[in-house]
Structures are given as C-alpha cells and as structure tokens.
Amino acid sequence: MAIAVVSIPVSDPEKSRDFYSHEMGFTVLRDEPMGPGMRWIQLQPKDGGSTIALVTWFEGMGPGGVKGLMLGVPDIEAEFARMTGLGVDCAPLEDQPWGRFTRLSDPDGNSWIVTQLTNPQEFASR
C-alpha cells in the first residue's frame, strides 16, 4: 500500500498553494470547493510520487504542525540555488552519511528537508 496524500495543515490555503507551486515547484492537481468554507487543494512534486493536501479542518492539527518531511532531488546544489534564487529561506547545505540536504519551512512553519540521498551501495563500500 502506497502513501497517496499527506495532509499539510495551513492557515491560508491560497498563500500556501502559491508557495508550494511557485517556490517549491509542485504541480497543482486540484483546487476546488469541498464544503462550507473548505477547499481541496492537492499538489504533487514535479517528479511525481505522493501528493500533499493543504488542510484547515483537522482539529489538533494546527498550521505549522508537520515537521521533517523529506523530498528527494537528483541534484541538491541545483535545487538549493533554484529555491534560494526565488527567495526561499533555506538552511545551509549539510552532509550526512545518508545524503546532502537543506532545511526550509513553508509560510506556516511546516518544515521540510530537501535531500540528495547517498547511493546505499556507495555508502556501504566506505
């Protein structure tokens, strides 16, 4: 069973949609009403995979409450340059045995790790 949608709690769905689509490069799959005062905004990373939904309706899941979700990229230096060039506040690149990465937050403080993972065979041979 695959993870299909991860809920990201936000305070302003339109502002968050713009951040994820413009700065993070996600594709907007759906943006439609789903009930009184609610919208279904679903986005997907440009290279596919699981999607996210920007949510405002889950009690106990306040804006900014998601921490440490990881996005994998093939070239962390290029992605870091792209995002910082768009004004995204990214932490300096760091190295760990599992990969090279940066950290960033969306407008509500949900935190993300963008990483280029180390090839497991390469790491095992060290």
N, C-alpha and C. Protein backbone atom coordinates (compact mmCIF):
# COMPACT_ATOMS: atom_id res chain seq x y z
N MET A 1 0.85 -1.15 0.00
CA MET A 1 0.00 0.00 0.00
C MET A 1 0.91 1.23 0.00
N ALA A 2 0.67 2.16 -0.90
CA ALA A 2 1.49 3.37 -1.03
C ALA A 2 0.84 4.55 -0.30
N ILE A 3 1.67 5.47 0.15
CA ILE A 3 1.13 6.72 0.72
C ILE A 3 0.64 7.55 -0.45
N ALA A 4 -0.65 7.92 -0.43
CA ALA A 4 -1.24 8.66 -1.54
C ALA A 4 -1.23 10.17 -1.28
N VAL A 5 -1.71 10.59 -0.08
CA VAL A 5 -1.83 12.02 0.23
C VAL A 5 -1.36 12.26 1.66
N VAL A 6 -0.53 13.28 1.84
CA VAL A 6 -0.09 13.71 3.16
C VAL A 6 -0.75 15.05 3.44
N SER A 7 -1.44 15.18 4.56
CA SER A 7 -2.12 16.43 4.93
C SER A 7 -1.12 17.40 5.52
N ILE A 8 -1.12 18.63 5.00
CA ILE A 8 -0.24 19.70 5.49
C ILE A 8 -1.14 20.79 6.06
N PRO A 9 -1.13 21.01 7.38
CA PRO A 9 -2.01 22.00 7.99
C PRO A 9 -1.51 23.42 7.75
N VAL A 10 -2.40 24.26 7.20
CA VAL A 10 -2.04 25.63 6.86
C VAL A 10 -3.12 26.60 7.36
N SER A 11 -2.76 27.87 7.45
CA SER A 11 -3.73 28.88 7.88
C SER A 11 -4.37 29.60 6.69
N ASP A 12 -3.63 29.75 5.59
CA ASP A 12 -4.11 30.46 4.41
C ASP A 12 -3.86 29.57 3.20
N PRO A 13 -4.88 28.81 2.77
CA PRO A 13 -4.69 27.85 1.69
C PRO A 13 -4.16 28.47 0.39
N GLU A 14 -4.64 29.65 0.02
CA GLU A 14 -4.20 30.27 -1.22
C GLU A 14 -2.72 30.67 -1.15
N LYS A 15 -2.32 31.27 -0.04
CA LYS A 15 -0.92 31.66 0.14
C LYS A 15 -0.03 30.42 0.12
N SER A 16 -0.46 29.36 0.79
CA SER A 16 0.32 28.12 0.81
C SER A 16 0.35 27.46 -0.56
N ARG A 17 -0.76 27.47 -1.28
CA ARG A 17 -0.79 26.91 -2.64
C ARG A 17 0.24 27.63 -3.51
N ASP A 18 0.28 28.96 -3.40
CA ASP A 18 1.24 29.72 -4.20
C ASP A 18 2.68 29.39 -3.82
N PHE A 19 2.96 29.24 -2.52
CA PHE A 19 4.30 28.88 -2.07
C PHE A 19 4.70 27.52 -2.64
N TYR A 20 3.83 26.52 -2.47
CA TYR A 20 4.18 25.18 -2.92
C TYR A 20 4.27 25.09 -4.45
N SER A 21 3.45 25.82 -5.16
CA SER A 21 3.52 25.74 -6.62
C SER A 21 4.64 26.61 -7.19
N HIS A 22 4.82 27.82 -6.71
CA HIS A 22 5.83 28.71 -7.28
C HIS A 22 7.23 28.45 -6.73
N GLU A 23 7.39 28.47 -5.42
CA GLU A 23 8.70 28.33 -4.83
C GLU A 23 9.19 26.87 -4.77
N MET A 24 8.30 25.97 -4.41
CA MET A 24 8.71 24.57 -4.28
C MET A 24 8.60 23.80 -5.61
N GLY A 25 7.90 24.35 -6.58
CA GLY A 25 7.80 23.71 -7.88
C GLY A 25 6.80 22.58 -7.98
N PHE A 26 5.87 22.47 -7.01
CA PHE A 26 4.84 21.44 -7.05
C PHE A 26 3.81 21.80 -8.13
N THR A 27 3.13 20.78 -8.63
CA THR A 27 2.04 20.95 -9.59
C THR A 27 0.72 20.92 -8.85
N VAL A 28 -0.16 21.89 -9.13
CA VAL A 28 -1.50 21.89 -8.54
C VAL A 28 -2.35 20.88 -9.31
N LEU A 29 -2.79 19.83 -8.62
CA LEU A 29 -3.63 18.81 -9.24
C LEU A 29 -5.10 19.15 -9.13
N ARG A 30 -5.49 19.69 -7.97
CA ARG A 30 -6.88 20.07 -7.73
C ARG A 30 -6.93 21.30 -6.83
N ASP A 31 -7.88 22.15 -7.11
CA ASP A 31 -8.18 23.30 -6.25
C ASP A 31 -9.66 23.57 -6.44
N GLU A 32 -10.45 23.01 -5.52
CA GLU A 32 -11.91 23.09 -5.67
C GLU A 32 -12.60 23.09 -4.32
N PRO A 33 -13.81 23.66 -4.26
CA PRO A 33 -14.56 23.65 -3.00
C PRO A 33 -14.90 22.22 -2.60
N MET A 34 -14.96 22.00 -1.28
CA MET A 34 -15.36 20.66 -0.81
C MET A 34 -16.33 20.74 0.35
N GLY A 35 -16.86 21.90 0.61
CA GLY A 35 -17.81 22.07 1.70
C GLY A 35 -17.78 23.50 2.16
N PRO A 36 -18.66 23.86 3.10
CA PRO A 36 -18.71 25.23 3.58
C PRO A 36 -17.36 25.69 4.15
N GLY A 37 -16.79 26.71 3.51
CA GLY A 37 -15.54 27.29 3.99
C GLY A 37 -14.32 26.41 3.82
N MET A 38 -14.42 25.33 3.05
CA MET A 38 -13.28 24.43 2.86
C MET A 38 -12.99 24.25 1.37
N ARG A 39 -11.70 24.02 1.07
CA ARG A 39 -11.28 23.76 -0.30
C ARG A 39 -10.36 22.55 -0.29
N TRP A 40 -10.41 21.80 -1.37
CA TRP A 40 -9.48 20.70 -1.56
C TRP A 40 -8.39 21.20 -2.51
N ILE A 41 -7.20 21.44 -1.93
CA ILE A 41 -6.04 21.86 -2.73
C ILE A 41 -5.02 20.74 -2.61
N GLN A 42 -4.79 20.06 -3.74
CA GLN A 42 -3.90 18.91 -3.78
C GLN A 42 -2.77 19.22 -4.75
N LEU A 43 -1.54 19.00 -4.29
CA LEU A 43 -0.36 19.28 -5.10
C LEU A 43 0.56 18.06 -5.13
N GLN A 44 1.41 18.02 -6.15
CA GLN A 44 2.35 16.90 -6.28
C GLN A 44 3.72 17.44 -6.67
N PRO A 45 4.79 16.89 -6.09
CA PRO A 45 6.12 17.29 -6.52
C PRO A 45 6.27 17.10 -8.03
N LYS A 46 7.10 17.94 -8.65
CA LYS A 46 7.22 17.93 -10.11
C LYS A 46 7.63 16.58 -10.69
N ASP A 47 8.35 15.77 -9.91
CA ASP A 47 8.78 14.47 -10.42
C ASP A 47 7.83 13.34 -10.05
N GLY A 48 6.64 13.68 -9.51
CA GLY A 48 5.64 12.67 -9.20
C GLY A 48 5.72 12.17 -7.77
N GLY A 49 5.08 11.03 -7.53
CA GLY A 49 5.06 10.44 -6.20
C GLY A 49 3.83 10.84 -5.41
N SER A 50 3.94 10.68 -4.11
CA SER A 50 2.82 11.02 -3.22
C SER A 50 2.47 12.49 -3.35
N THR A 51 1.25 12.82 -3.00
CA THR A 51 0.78 14.20 -3.09
C THR A 51 0.57 14.78 -1.70
N ILE A 52 0.36 16.10 -1.65
CA ILE A 52 0.00 16.76 -0.40
C ILE A 52 -1.34 17.44 -0.58
N ALA A 53 -2.07 17.58 0.52
CA ALA A 53 -3.32 18.35 0.55
C ALA A 53 -3.17 19.41 1.63
N LEU A 54 -3.48 20.65 1.28
CA LEU A 54 -3.40 21.76 2.22
C LEU A 54 -4.70 21.78 3.00
N VAL A 55 -4.63 21.55 4.31
CA VAL A 55 -5.83 21.36 5.12
C VAL A 55 -5.96 22.43 6.20
N THR A 56 -7.22 22.72 6.51
CA THR A 56 -7.55 23.68 7.58
C THR A 56 -8.55 23.08 8.56
N TRP A 57 -8.99 21.87 8.35
CA TRP A 57 -10.16 21.34 9.05
C TRP A 57 -9.88 20.26 10.09
N PHE A 58 -8.66 19.83 10.29
CA PHE A 58 -8.40 18.79 11.27
C PHE A 58 -8.12 19.40 12.64
N GLU A 59 -9.01 19.13 13.61
CA GLU A 59 -8.75 19.59 14.97
C GLU A 59 -7.50 18.90 15.49
N GLY A 60 -6.70 19.62 16.23
CA GLY A 60 -5.48 19.07 16.77
C GLY A 60 -4.33 19.03 15.78
N MET A 61 -4.57 19.50 14.58
CA MET A 61 -3.52 19.54 13.55
C MET A 61 -3.42 20.98 13.09
N GLY A 62 -2.78 21.79 13.92
CA GLY A 62 -2.69 23.21 13.65
C GLY A 62 -1.66 23.56 12.59
N PRO A 63 -1.82 24.72 11.97
CA PRO A 63 -0.85 25.18 10.98
C PRO A 63 0.57 25.13 11.54
N GLY A 64 1.48 24.61 10.73
CA GLY A 64 2.87 24.52 11.13
C GLY A 64 3.22 23.27 11.91
N GLY A 65 2.28 22.36 12.08
CA GLY A 65 2.50 21.19 12.92
C GLY A 65 3.24 20.03 12.28
N VAL A 66 3.48 20.09 10.98
CA VAL A 66 4.19 18.99 10.31
C VAL A 66 5.68 19.33 10.26
N LYS A 67 6.50 18.39 10.69
CA LYS A 67 7.95 18.61 10.75
C LYS A 67 8.69 17.45 10.10
N GLY A 68 9.74 17.78 9.37
CA GLY A 68 10.68 16.77 8.90
C GLY A 68 10.29 15.93 7.70
N LEU A 69 9.30 16.34 6.92
CA LEU A 69 9.01 15.59 5.70
C LEU A 69 10.19 15.76 4.75
N MET A 70 10.54 14.70 4.04
CA MET A 70 11.70 14.74 3.15
C MET A 70 11.30 14.65 1.69
N LEU A 71 11.93 15.50 0.89
CA LEU A 71 11.80 15.47 -0.56
C LEU A 71 13.15 15.09 -1.14
N GLY A 72 13.17 14.15 -2.07
CA GLY A 72 14.41 13.74 -2.71
C GLY A 72 14.59 14.44 -4.04
N VAL A 73 15.79 14.91 -4.30
CA VAL A 73 16.13 15.55 -5.57
C VAL A 73 17.41 14.91 -6.12
N PRO A 74 17.59 14.93 -7.45
CA PRO A 74 18.80 14.34 -8.02
C PRO A 74 20.03 15.23 -7.87
N ASP A 75 19.84 16.55 -7.72
CA ASP A 75 20.97 17.49 -7.64
C ASP A 75 20.66 18.55 -6.59
N ILE A 76 21.13 18.35 -5.36
CA ILE A 76 20.79 19.26 -4.26
C ILE A 76 21.36 20.65 -4.49
N GLU A 77 22.55 20.77 -5.09
CA GLU A 77 23.12 22.09 -5.33
C GLU A 77 22.25 22.90 -6.28
N ALA A 78 21.77 22.27 -7.34
CA ALA A 78 20.91 22.96 -8.31
C ALA A 78 19.57 23.35 -7.67
N GLU A 79 18.99 22.45 -6.89
CA GLU A 79 17.70 22.75 -6.24
C GLU A 79 17.86 23.84 -5.20
N PHE A 80 18.95 23.80 -4.44
CA PHE A 80 19.23 24.84 -3.45
C PHE A 80 19.37 26.20 -4.14
N ALA A 81 20.10 26.26 -5.24
CA ALA A 81 20.28 27.51 -5.98
C ALA A 81 18.94 28.00 -6.54
N ARG A 82 18.11 27.08 -7.05
CA ARG A 82 16.80 27.47 -7.60
C ARG A 82 15.92 28.07 -6.52
N MET A 83 15.82 27.37 -5.39
CA MET A 83 14.92 27.84 -4.32
C MET A 83 15.42 29.14 -3.69
N THR A 84 16.70 29.23 -3.38
CA THR A 84 17.20 30.47 -2.78
C THR A 84 17.09 31.63 -3.77
N GLY A 85 17.24 31.33 -5.07
CA GLY A 85 17.06 32.35 -6.09
C GLY A 85 15.64 32.89 -6.14
N LEU A 86 14.68 32.09 -5.70
CA LEU A 86 13.28 32.52 -5.63
C LEU A 86 12.94 33.15 -4.29
N GLY A 87 13.92 33.24 -3.40
CA GLY A 87 13.69 33.87 -2.10
C GLY A 87 13.31 32.94 -0.98
N VAL A 88 13.38 31.62 -1.20
CA VAL A 88 13.08 30.66 -0.13
C VAL A 88 14.23 30.69 0.87
N ASP A 89 13.89 30.79 2.15
CA ASP A 89 14.88 30.82 3.22
C ASP A 89 15.30 29.39 3.54
N CYS A 90 16.41 28.96 2.94
CA CYS A 90 16.93 27.61 3.13
C CYS A 90 18.13 27.65 4.06
N ALA A 91 18.23 26.65 4.93
CA ALA A 91 19.42 26.50 5.77
C ALA A 91 20.60 26.13 4.88
N PRO A 92 21.82 26.41 5.34
CA PRO A 92 22.98 26.00 4.56
C PRO A 92 22.98 24.50 4.31
N LEU A 93 23.55 24.09 3.18
CA LEU A 93 23.64 22.67 2.87
C LEU A 93 24.47 21.94 3.92
N GLU A 94 24.02 20.75 4.27
CA GLU A 94 24.72 19.91 5.24
C GLU A 94 24.95 18.53 4.64
N ASP A 95 25.96 17.84 5.16
CA ASP A 95 26.27 16.48 4.73
C ASP A 95 26.09 15.50 5.88
N GLN A 96 25.49 14.37 5.57
CA GLN A 96 25.36 13.24 6.50
C GLN A 96 25.65 11.98 5.70
N PRO A 97 25.92 10.86 6.37
CA PRO A 97 26.19 9.63 5.62
C PRO A 97 25.04 9.23 4.69
N TRP A 98 23.81 9.60 5.03
CA TRP A 98 22.65 9.22 4.22
C TRP A 98 22.36 10.20 3.08
N GLY A 99 23.01 11.40 3.08
CA GLY A 99 22.78 12.33 1.98
C GLY A 99 23.19 13.75 2.30
N ARG A 100 23.04 14.60 1.31
CA ARG A 100 23.30 16.04 1.44
C ARG A 100 21.95 16.73 1.41
N PHE A 101 21.75 17.76 2.27
CA PHE A 101 20.40 18.30 2.42
C PHE A 101 20.39 19.75 2.87
N THR A 102 19.22 20.35 2.74
CA THR A 102 18.90 21.65 3.31
C THR A 102 17.56 21.54 4.01
N ARG A 103 17.30 22.46 4.91
CA ARG A 103 16.01 22.53 5.61
C ARG A 103 15.33 23.83 5.24
N LEU A 104 14.00 23.79 5.21
CA LEU A 104 13.23 25.01 4.96
C LEU A 104 11.85 24.84 5.56
N SER A 105 11.13 25.96 5.66
CA SER A 105 9.76 25.93 6.19
C SER A 105 8.82 26.64 5.23
N ASP A 106 7.56 26.21 5.24
CA ASP A 106 6.54 26.90 4.45
C ASP A 106 6.08 28.13 5.23
N PRO A 107 5.14 28.93 4.69
CA PRO A 107 4.72 30.15 5.38
C PRO A 107 4.15 29.94 6.78
N ASP A 108 3.67 28.73 7.10
CA ASP A 108 3.11 28.45 8.42
C ASP A 108 4.10 27.79 9.37
N GLY A 109 5.28 27.42 8.88
CA GLY A 109 6.26 26.77 9.73
C GLY A 109 6.32 25.26 9.61
N ASN A 110 5.55 24.67 8.68
CA ASN A 110 5.72 23.25 8.40
C ASN A 110 7.12 23.08 7.83
N SER A 111 7.90 22.14 8.37
CA SER A 111 9.29 22.05 7.94
C SER A 111 9.53 20.88 6.99
N TRP A 112 10.44 21.13 6.08
CA TRP A 112 10.80 20.18 5.04
C TRP A 112 12.31 19.99 5.02
N ILE A 113 12.73 18.82 4.62
CA ILE A 113 14.13 18.53 4.35
C ILE A 113 14.19 18.17 2.86
N VAL A 114 15.01 18.90 2.12
CA VAL A 114 15.21 18.60 0.70
C VAL A 114 16.60 17.97 0.60
N THR A 115 16.65 16.75 0.06
CA THR A 115 17.89 15.98 0.12
C THR A 115 18.23 15.28 -1.19
N GLN A 116 19.51 15.12 -1.38
CA GLN A 116 20.03 14.22 -2.40
C GLN A 116 20.59 13.05 -1.62
N LEU A 117 19.88 11.93 -1.66
CA LEU A 117 20.28 10.77 -0.87
C LEU A 117 21.54 10.11 -1.41
N THR A 118 22.33 9.58 -0.50
CA THR A 118 23.53 8.85 -0.87
C THR A 118 23.13 7.50 -1.44
N ASN A 119 23.81 7.06 -2.45
CA ASN A 119 23.59 5.75 -3.02
C ASN A 119 23.93 4.71 -1.95
N PRO A 120 23.01 3.84 -1.55
CA PRO A 120 23.29 2.87 -0.48
C PRO A 120 24.51 1.98 -0.76
N GLN A 121 24.72 1.57 -2.02
CA GLN A 121 25.89 0.75 -2.34
C GLN A 121 27.18 1.55 -2.16
N GLU A 122 27.16 2.83 -2.54
CA GLU A 122 28.34 3.68 -2.36
C GLU A 122 28.66 3.85 -0.88
N PHE A 123 27.61 4.04 -0.07
CA PHE A 123 27.81 4.23 1.37
C PHE A 123 28.34 2.95 2.01
N ALA A 124 27.85 1.81 1.60
CA ALA A 124 28.26 0.54 2.18
C ALA A 124 29.72 0.23 1.90
N SER A 125 30.27 0.76 0.82
CA SER A 125 31.65 0.47 0.46
C SER A 125 32.65 1.38 1.18
N ARG A 126 32.18 2.34 1.96
CA ARG A 126 33.09 3.27 2.67
C ARG A 126 33.76 2.59 3.84
